[in-house]
Amino acid sequence: MNDNGNIRLLTPENDIRVRAFLSSLEDLSEKVEKIRGANKPSLDGERYYTDKELAVKLKVSRRSLQDYRNNGILPYIQVGGRILYRASDIERTLMDGYKEAYRLKGNM
């Protein structure tokens, strides 16, 4: 209420708090859309990567992925001309290649 007892309507034009709130909502909305766009639906609870997505994720070239497939390093699914990688297979392959750090006794 203002001094004469009337109710003052809060609008973006007359209140900085409303402007700040609306700006925060816009920022949040943009972030949600970005996340939604990057998240692909799964098939039976499993996430699949394309060649391009996996190359970016592993920071290797698509040609390296082809070599890994040809050498039996990475499991994959081929549907027509499309290659897909099951996320759980990639995780398992990475964990199978994991080597624990160690030090030689004389190098301390």
Short mmCIF file of N, CA, C and O in Angstrom, two decimals:
data_model
loop_
_atom_site.label_atom_id
_atom_site.label_comp_id
_atom_site.label_asym_id
_atom_site.label_seq_id
_atom_site.Cartn_x
_atom_site.Cartn_y
_atom_site.Cartn_z
N MET A 1 0.84 -1.19 0.00
CA MET A 1 0.00 0.00 0.00
C MET A 1 0.87 1.24 0.00
O MET A 1 1.94 1.23 0.56
N ASN A 2 0.37 2.26 -0.61
CA ASN A 2 1.11 3.51 -0.57
C ASN A 2 0.55 4.40 0.53
O ASN A 2 -0.33 3.99 1.29
N ASP A 3 1.01 5.64 0.64
CA ASP A 3 0.64 6.53 1.74
C ASP A 3 -0.85 6.85 1.81
O ASP A 3 -1.39 7.05 2.90
N ASN A 4 -1.56 6.86 0.71
CA ASN A 4 -2.97 7.24 0.75
C ASN A 4 -3.89 6.03 0.88
O ASN A 4 -5.09 6.14 0.71
N GLY A 5 -3.33 4.82 1.18
CA GLY A 5 -4.16 3.64 1.42
C GLY A 5 -4.48 2.82 0.20
O GLY A 5 -5.15 1.80 0.30
N ASN A 6 -4.07 3.27 -0.96
CA ASN A 6 -4.29 2.50 -2.19
C ASN A 6 -3.23 1.41 -2.34
O ASN A 6 -2.11 1.55 -1.89
N ILE A 7 -3.60 0.36 -2.98
CA ILE A 7 -2.65 -0.73 -3.23
C ILE A 7 -1.84 -0.37 -4.47
O ILE A 7 -2.38 0.01 -5.51
N ARG A 8 -0.52 -0.52 -4.34
CA ARG A 8 0.38 -0.23 -5.46
C ARG A 8 0.71 -1.55 -6.14
O ARG A 8 1.14 -2.51 -5.52
N LEU A 9 0.48 -1.61 -7.43
CA LEU A 9 0.75 -2.80 -8.22
C LEU A 9 2.24 -2.88 -8.51
O LEU A 9 2.86 -1.93 -8.98
N LEU A 10 2.84 -4.05 -8.20
CA LEU A 10 4.26 -4.25 -8.49
C LEU A 10 4.40 -4.74 -9.93
O LEU A 10 3.87 -5.77 -10.31
N THR A 11 5.10 -3.97 -10.72
CA THR A 11 5.34 -4.33 -12.11
C THR A 11 6.82 -4.15 -12.40
O THR A 11 7.53 -3.46 -11.64
N PRO A 12 7.31 -4.74 -13.48
CA PRO A 12 8.72 -4.57 -13.82
C PRO A 12 9.08 -3.09 -14.04
O PRO A 12 10.21 -2.70 -13.82
N GLU A 13 8.10 -2.30 -14.44
CA GLU A 13 8.38 -0.90 -14.71
C GLU A 13 8.57 -0.09 -13.43
O GLU A 13 9.30 0.89 -13.43
N ASN A 14 7.93 -0.50 -12.34
CA ASN A 14 8.01 0.35 -11.14
C ASN A 14 8.71 -0.31 -9.94
O ASN A 14 8.78 0.27 -8.88
N ASP A 15 9.26 -1.53 -10.11
CA ASP A 15 9.93 -2.17 -8.98
C ASP A 15 11.12 -2.98 -9.47
O ASP A 15 10.98 -3.91 -10.27
N ILE A 16 12.30 -2.65 -8.97
CA ILE A 16 13.53 -3.33 -9.37
C ILE A 16 13.53 -4.80 -8.94
O ILE A 16 14.12 -5.65 -9.61
N ARG A 17 12.85 -5.13 -7.86
CA ARG A 17 12.79 -6.53 -7.39
C ARG A 17 12.05 -7.40 -8.39
O ARG A 17 12.43 -8.55 -8.64
N VAL A 18 11.00 -6.86 -9.00
CA VAL A 18 10.25 -7.60 -10.00
C VAL A 18 11.12 -7.82 -11.24
O VAL A 18 11.16 -8.92 -11.80
N ARG A 19 11.84 -6.78 -11.65
CA ARG A 19 12.75 -6.92 -12.80
C ARG A 19 13.81 -7.97 -12.52
O ARG A 19 14.10 -8.81 -13.38
N ALA A 20 14.39 -7.95 -11.34
CA ALA A 20 15.43 -8.93 -10.98
C ALA A 20 14.86 -10.35 -10.97
O ALA A 20 15.49 -11.29 -11.45
N PHE A 21 13.67 -10.50 -10.43
CA PHE A 21 13.02 -11.82 -10.38
C PHE A 21 12.75 -12.35 -11.78
O PHE A 21 13.04 -13.50 -12.10
N LEU A 22 12.21 -11.51 -12.65
CA LEU A 22 11.92 -11.93 -14.02
C LEU A 22 13.20 -12.26 -14.79
O LEU A 22 13.24 -13.21 -15.57
N SER A 23 14.24 -11.50 -14.55
CA SER A 23 15.53 -11.77 -15.19
C SER A 23 16.07 -13.13 -14.73
O SER A 23 16.58 -13.91 -15.52
N SER A 24 15.95 -13.42 -13.44
CA SER A 24 16.39 -14.71 -12.90
C SER A 24 15.58 -15.85 -13.52
O SER A 24 16.14 -16.91 -13.83
N LEU A 25 14.28 -15.64 -13.69
CA LEU A 25 13.43 -16.66 -14.32
C LEU A 25 13.87 -16.93 -15.76
O LEU A 25 13.91 -18.08 -16.20
N GLU A 26 14.20 -15.87 -16.49
CA GLU A 26 14.64 -16.03 -17.87
C GLU A 26 15.96 -16.81 -17.93
O GLU A 26 16.13 -17.71 -18.76
N ASP A 27 16.90 -16.48 -17.03
CA ASP A 27 18.18 -17.20 -16.97
C ASP A 27 17.96 -18.67 -16.67
O ASP A 27 18.55 -19.55 -17.30
N LEU A 28 17.09 -18.95 -15.70
CA LEU A 28 16.79 -20.33 -15.33
C LEU A 28 16.15 -21.08 -16.49
O LEU A 28 16.50 -22.22 -16.78
N SER A 29 15.24 -20.43 -17.17
CA SER A 29 14.57 -21.05 -18.31
C SER A 29 15.57 -21.40 -19.41
O SER A 29 15.51 -22.48 -20.00
N GLU A 30 16.52 -20.51 -19.68
CA GLU A 30 17.55 -20.78 -20.69
C GLU A 30 18.41 -21.98 -20.29
O GLU A 30 18.73 -22.82 -21.12
N LYS A 31 18.77 -22.06 -19.01
CA LYS A 31 19.59 -23.17 -18.54
C LYS A 31 18.83 -24.49 -18.64
O LYS A 31 19.40 -25.51 -19.04
N VAL A 32 17.57 -24.49 -18.30
CA VAL A 32 16.75 -25.71 -18.39
C VAL A 32 16.66 -26.16 -19.85
O VAL A 32 16.79 -27.35 -20.15
N GLU A 33 16.44 -25.24 -20.77
CA GLU A 33 16.36 -25.58 -22.19
C GLU A 33 17.67 -26.14 -22.70
O GLU A 33 17.69 -27.08 -23.50
N LYS A 34 18.79 -25.59 -22.23
CA LYS A 34 20.10 -26.08 -22.64
C LYS A 34 20.30 -27.52 -22.16
O LYS A 34 20.75 -28.39 -22.91
N ILE A 35 19.94 -27.79 -20.91
CA ILE A 35 20.06 -29.14 -20.36
C ILE A 35 19.12 -30.09 -21.09
O ILE A 35 19.50 -31.20 -21.45
N ARG A 36 17.90 -29.65 -21.32
CA ARG A 36 16.91 -30.49 -22.00
C ARG A 36 17.37 -30.83 -23.41
O ARG A 36 17.23 -31.96 -23.88
N GLY A 37 17.97 -29.88 -24.10
CA GLY A 37 18.45 -30.11 -25.45
C GLY A 37 19.62 -31.08 -25.50
O GLY A 37 19.77 -31.85 -26.45
N ALA A 38 20.45 -31.07 -24.46
CA ALA A 38 21.62 -31.95 -24.43
C ALA A 38 21.28 -33.35 -23.95
O ALA A 38 22.02 -34.29 -24.20
N ASN A 39 20.16 -33.51 -23.29
CA ASN A 39 19.79 -34.81 -22.73
C ASN A 39 18.91 -35.56 -23.71
O ASN A 39 17.85 -35.09 -24.08
N LYS A 40 19.38 -36.72 -24.12
CA LYS A 40 18.60 -37.52 -25.04
C LYS A 40 17.86 -38.60 -24.27
O LYS A 40 18.37 -39.14 -23.30
N PRO A 41 16.67 -38.93 -24.71
CA PRO A 41 15.93 -39.99 -24.03
C PRO A 41 16.64 -41.33 -24.20
O PRO A 41 17.35 -41.56 -25.18
N SER A 42 16.46 -42.19 -23.23
CA SER A 42 17.11 -43.50 -23.28
C SER A 42 16.15 -44.54 -23.83
O SER A 42 14.95 -44.34 -23.89
N LEU A 43 16.71 -45.66 -24.22
CA LEU A 43 15.93 -46.77 -24.73
C LEU A 43 16.02 -47.88 -23.70
O LEU A 43 17.11 -48.39 -23.45
N ASP A 44 14.90 -48.23 -23.08
CA ASP A 44 14.87 -49.23 -22.01
C ASP A 44 15.87 -48.89 -20.89
O ASP A 44 16.55 -49.76 -20.37
N GLY A 45 15.99 -47.61 -20.58
CA GLY A 45 16.87 -47.18 -19.50
C GLY A 45 18.33 -47.11 -19.87
O GLY A 45 19.18 -46.82 -19.04
N GLU A 46 18.66 -47.38 -21.10
CA GLU A 46 20.06 -47.37 -21.55
C GLU A 46 20.31 -46.18 -22.46
O GLU A 46 19.49 -45.86 -23.31
N ARG A 47 21.43 -45.52 -22.27
CA ARG A 47 21.84 -44.36 -23.08
C ARG A 47 22.75 -44.85 -24.19
O ARG A 47 23.63 -45.68 -23.96
N TYR A 48 22.56 -44.36 -25.40
CA TYR A 48 23.39 -44.72 -26.54
C TYR A 48 24.05 -43.46 -27.09
O TYR A 48 23.45 -42.40 -27.13
N TYR A 49 25.31 -43.61 -27.50
CA TYR A 49 26.06 -42.51 -28.09
C TYR A 49 26.27 -42.75 -29.58
O TYR A 49 26.51 -43.88 -29.99
N THR A 50 26.23 -41.68 -30.33
CA THR A 50 26.62 -41.76 -31.74
C THR A 50 28.14 -41.65 -31.79
O THR A 50 28.80 -41.34 -30.79
N ASP A 51 28.69 -41.90 -32.96
CA ASP A 51 30.13 -41.76 -33.18
C ASP A 51 30.61 -40.37 -32.77
O ASP A 51 31.60 -40.22 -32.07
N LYS A 52 29.89 -39.38 -33.23
CA LYS A 52 30.28 -37.99 -32.98
C LYS A 52 30.23 -37.66 -31.49
O LYS A 52 31.16 -37.06 -30.94
N GLU A 53 29.16 -38.07 -30.81
CA GLU A 53 29.02 -37.79 -29.38
C GLU A 53 30.11 -38.47 -28.57
O GLU A 53 30.69 -37.86 -27.67
N LEU A 54 30.41 -39.74 -28.89
CA LEU A 54 31.41 -40.46 -28.13
C LEU A 54 32.81 -39.91 -28.39
O LEU A 54 33.62 -39.82 -27.46
N ALA A 55 33.09 -39.52 -29.61
CA ALA A 55 34.39 -38.93 -29.92
C ALA A 55 34.62 -37.67 -29.09
O ALA A 55 35.71 -37.47 -28.53
N VAL A 56 33.59 -36.85 -28.96
CA VAL A 56 33.70 -35.63 -28.15
C VAL A 56 33.88 -35.99 -26.69
O VAL A 56 34.74 -35.43 -25.99
N LYS A 57 33.10 -36.94 -26.20
CA LYS A 57 33.15 -37.34 -24.80
C LYS A 57 34.51 -37.92 -24.40
O LYS A 57 35.04 -37.61 -23.34
N LEU A 58 35.08 -38.75 -25.28
CA LEU A 58 36.37 -39.38 -24.98
C LEU A 58 37.56 -38.55 -25.44
O LEU A 58 38.71 -38.90 -25.19
N LYS A 59 37.27 -37.46 -26.15
CA LYS A 59 38.31 -36.56 -26.67
C LYS A 59 39.27 -37.31 -27.60
O LYS A 59 40.49 -37.23 -27.49
N VAL A 60 38.68 -38.06 -28.52
CA VAL A 60 39.43 -38.76 -29.56
C VAL A 60 38.75 -38.47 -30.89
O VAL A 60 37.62 -37.98 -30.94
N SER A 61 39.45 -38.80 -31.98
CA SER A 61 38.85 -38.58 -33.29
C SER A 61 37.87 -39.71 -33.62
O SER A 61 37.93 -40.79 -33.03
N ARG A 62 37.02 -39.45 -34.57
CA ARG A 62 36.09 -40.49 -35.01
C ARG A 62 36.85 -41.62 -35.70
O ARG A 62 36.45 -42.78 -35.64
N ARG A 63 37.97 -41.28 -36.30
CA ARG A 63 38.82 -42.30 -36.92
C ARG A 63 39.40 -43.23 -35.85
O ARG A 63 39.49 -44.45 -36.06
N SER A 64 39.77 -42.68 -34.69
CA SER A 64 40.26 -43.52 -33.59
C SER A 64 39.18 -44.48 -33.13
O SER A 64 39.45 -45.65 -32.85
N LEU A 65 37.94 -44.00 -33.06
CA LEU A 65 36.83 -44.88 -32.68
C LEU A 65 36.70 -46.02 -33.68
O LEU A 65 36.45 -47.17 -33.29
N GLN A 66 36.87 -45.71 -34.96
CA GLN A 66 36.80 -46.76 -35.97
C GLN A 66 37.91 -47.79 -35.76
O GLN A 66 37.67 -48.99 -35.84
N ASP A 67 39.11 -47.32 -35.43
CA ASP A 67 40.21 -48.24 -35.14
C ASP A 67 39.89 -49.11 -33.92
O ASP A 67 40.16 -50.32 -33.92
N TYR A 68 39.32 -48.50 -32.88
CA TYR A 68 38.95 -49.25 -31.68
C TYR A 68 37.92 -50.33 -32.02
O TYR A 68 37.97 -51.44 -31.50
N ARG A 69 36.97 -50.00 -32.87
CA ARG A 69 35.97 -50.98 -33.30
C ARG A 69 36.63 -52.10 -34.09
O ARG A 69 36.41 -53.29 -33.82
N ASN A 70 37.45 -51.73 -35.06
CA ASN A 70 38.10 -52.72 -35.92
C ASN A 70 39.01 -53.66 -35.13
O ASN A 70 39.17 -54.82 -35.49
N ASN A 71 39.63 -53.15 -34.06
CA ASN A 71 40.54 -53.95 -33.25
C ASN A 71 39.84 -54.65 -32.09
O ASN A 71 40.51 -55.26 -31.24
N GLY A 72 38.53 -54.54 -32.03
CA GLY A 72 37.77 -55.23 -30.99
C GLY A 72 37.90 -54.61 -29.61
O GLY A 72 37.62 -55.25 -28.60
N ILE A 73 38.31 -53.35 -29.55
CA ILE A 73 38.48 -52.67 -28.25
C ILE A 73 37.15 -52.13 -27.74
O ILE A 73 36.84 -52.25 -26.56
N LEU A 74 36.36 -51.54 -28.64
CA LEU A 74 35.07 -50.97 -28.25
C LEU A 74 33.92 -51.79 -28.83
O LEU A 74 33.86 -52.01 -30.04
N PRO A 75 32.99 -52.21 -27.96
CA PRO A 75 31.79 -52.87 -28.48
C PRO A 75 30.86 -51.81 -29.09
O PRO A 75 30.85 -50.66 -28.66
N TYR A 76 30.11 -52.22 -30.08
CA TYR A 76 29.21 -51.28 -30.75
C TYR A 76 28.03 -52.02 -31.35
O TYR A 76 28.02 -53.24 -31.44
N ILE A 77 27.05 -51.24 -31.76
CA ILE A 77 25.86 -51.77 -32.42
C ILE A 77 25.77 -51.08 -33.76
O ILE A 77 25.92 -49.85 -33.85
N GLN A 78 25.53 -51.84 -34.80
CA GLN A 78 25.37 -51.25 -36.12
C GLN A 78 23.94 -51.48 -36.59
O GLN A 78 23.47 -52.60 -36.63
N VAL A 79 23.27 -50.37 -36.87
CA VAL A 79 21.91 -50.42 -37.39
C VAL A 79 21.95 -49.72 -38.74
O VAL A 79 22.11 -48.50 -38.81
N GLY A 80 21.84 -50.52 -39.80
CA GLY A 80 22.02 -49.96 -41.13
C GLY A 80 23.44 -49.43 -41.24
O GLY A 80 24.40 -50.12 -40.92
N GLY A 81 23.57 -48.17 -41.61
CA GLY A 81 24.89 -47.55 -41.70
C GLY A 81 25.27 -46.78 -40.45
O GLY A 81 26.31 -46.13 -40.41
N ARG A 82 24.44 -46.85 -39.44
CA ARG A 82 24.64 -46.06 -38.22
C ARG A 82 25.33 -46.90 -37.15
O ARG A 82 24.94 -48.04 -36.89
N ILE A 83 26.34 -46.32 -36.48
CA ILE A 83 27.05 -46.98 -35.39
C ILE A 83 26.60 -46.34 -34.09
O ILE A 83 26.57 -45.12 -33.95
N LEU A 84 26.22 -47.18 -33.12
CA LEU A 84 25.83 -46.72 -31.80
C LEU A 84 26.65 -47.44 -30.75
O LEU A 84 27.02 -48.61 -30.91
N TYR A 85 26.92 -46.73 -29.66
CA TYR A 85 27.68 -47.28 -28.55
C TYR A 85 26.81 -47.23 -27.29
O TYR A 85 26.30 -46.16 -26.95
N ARG A 86 26.66 -48.34 -26.61
CA ARG A 86 25.90 -48.39 -25.37
C ARG A 86 26.77 -47.79 -24.25
O ARG A 86 27.92 -48.18 -24.07
N ALA A 87 26.22 -46.85 -23.51
CA ALA A 87 26.97 -46.15 -22.47
C ALA A 87 27.55 -47.12 -21.45
O ALA A 87 28.71 -46.98 -21.03
N SER A 88 26.80 -48.14 -21.06
CA SER A 88 27.29 -49.10 -20.06
C SER A 88 28.48 -49.90 -20.61
O SER A 88 29.41 -50.23 -19.87
N ASP A 89 28.48 -50.19 -21.92
CA ASP A 89 29.61 -50.90 -22.53
C ASP A 89 30.87 -50.03 -22.50
O ASP A 89 31.97 -50.52 -22.24
N ILE A 90 30.70 -48.76 -22.79
CA ILE A 90 31.84 -47.84 -22.80
C ILE A 90 32.41 -47.71 -21.39
O ILE A 90 33.63 -47.78 -21.19
N GLU A 91 31.53 -47.55 -20.40
CA GLU A 91 31.98 -47.47 -19.00
C GLU A 91 32.75 -48.72 -18.60
O GLU A 91 33.80 -48.64 -17.98
N ARG A 92 32.21 -49.87 -18.93
CA ARG A 92 32.86 -51.14 -18.58
C ARG A 92 34.23 -51.24 -19.25
O ARG A 92 35.22 -51.63 -18.63
N THR A 93 34.31 -50.87 -20.52
CA THR A 93 35.58 -50.93 -21.25
C THR A 93 36.61 -50.01 -20.60
O THR A 93 37.78 -50.38 -20.45
N LEU A 94 36.18 -48.82 -20.22
CA LEU A 94 37.10 -47.88 -19.57
C LEU A 94 37.57 -48.42 -18.22
O LEU A 94 38.75 -48.33 -17.88
N MET A 95 36.66 -49.01 -17.46
CA MET A 95 37.03 -49.56 -16.15
C MET A 95 37.94 -50.78 -16.29
O MET A 95 38.85 -50.98 -15.48
N ASP A 96 37.74 -51.58 -17.33
CA ASP A 96 38.60 -52.74 -17.57
C ASP A 96 40.03 -52.30 -17.88
O ASP A 96 40.98 -53.01 -17.56
N GLY A 97 40.17 -51.13 -18.47
CA GLY A 97 41.49 -50.61 -18.81
C GLY A 97 42.14 -49.80 -17.70
O GLY A 97 43.27 -49.32 -17.84
N TYR A 98 41.44 -49.65 -16.59
CA TYR A 98 41.94 -48.84 -15.48
C TYR A 98 43.14 -49.51 -14.83
O TYR A 98 43.13 -50.70 -14.53
N LYS A 99 44.20 -48.75 -14.62
CA LYS A 99 45.41 -49.23 -13.96
C LYS A 99 45.63 -48.40 -12.70
O LYS A 99 45.66 -47.18 -12.76
N GLU A 100 45.80 -49.09 -11.58
CA GLU A 100 46.04 -48.43 -10.30
C GLU A 100 47.43 -47.79 -10.31
O GLU A 100 48.39 -48.37 -10.84
N ALA A 101 47.55 -46.60 -9.76
CA ALA A 101 48.84 -45.93 -9.68
C ALA A 101 49.72 -46.65 -8.65
O ALA A 101 49.24 -47.18 -7.66
N TYR A 102 51.01 -46.69 -8.93
CA TYR A 102 51.94 -47.32 -7.99
C TYR A 102 53.28 -46.61 -8.09
O TYR A 102 53.57 -45.92 -9.05
N ARG A 103 54.11 -46.83 -7.08
CA ARG A 103 55.47 -46.29 -7.07
C ARG A 103 56.44 -47.41 -6.82
O ARG A 103 56.17 -48.32 -6.02
N LEU A 104 57.57 -47.34 -7.46
CA LEU A 104 58.63 -48.29 -7.19
C LEU A 104 59.27 -47.92 -5.85
O LEU A 104 59.37 -46.74 -5.50
N LYS A 105 59.71 -48.90 -5.08
CA LYS A 105 60.25 -48.64 -3.75
C LYS A 105 61.45 -47.70 -3.76
O LYS A 105 61.61 -46.89 -2.88
N GLY A 106 62.29 -47.76 -4.77
CA GLY A 106 63.49 -46.93 -4.81
C GLY A 106 63.25 -45.50 -5.26
O GLY A 106 64.11 -44.65 -5.15
N ASN A 107 62.04 -45.17 -5.73
CA ASN A 107 61.75 -43.83 -6.27
C ASN A 107 60.88 -43.01 -5.35
O ASN A 107 59.91 -42.42 -5.73
N MET A 108 61.22 -42.91 -4.10
CA MET A 108 60.39 -42.11 -3.19
C MET A 108 61.03 -40.82 -2.85
O MET A 108 62.04 -40.45 -2.79
#
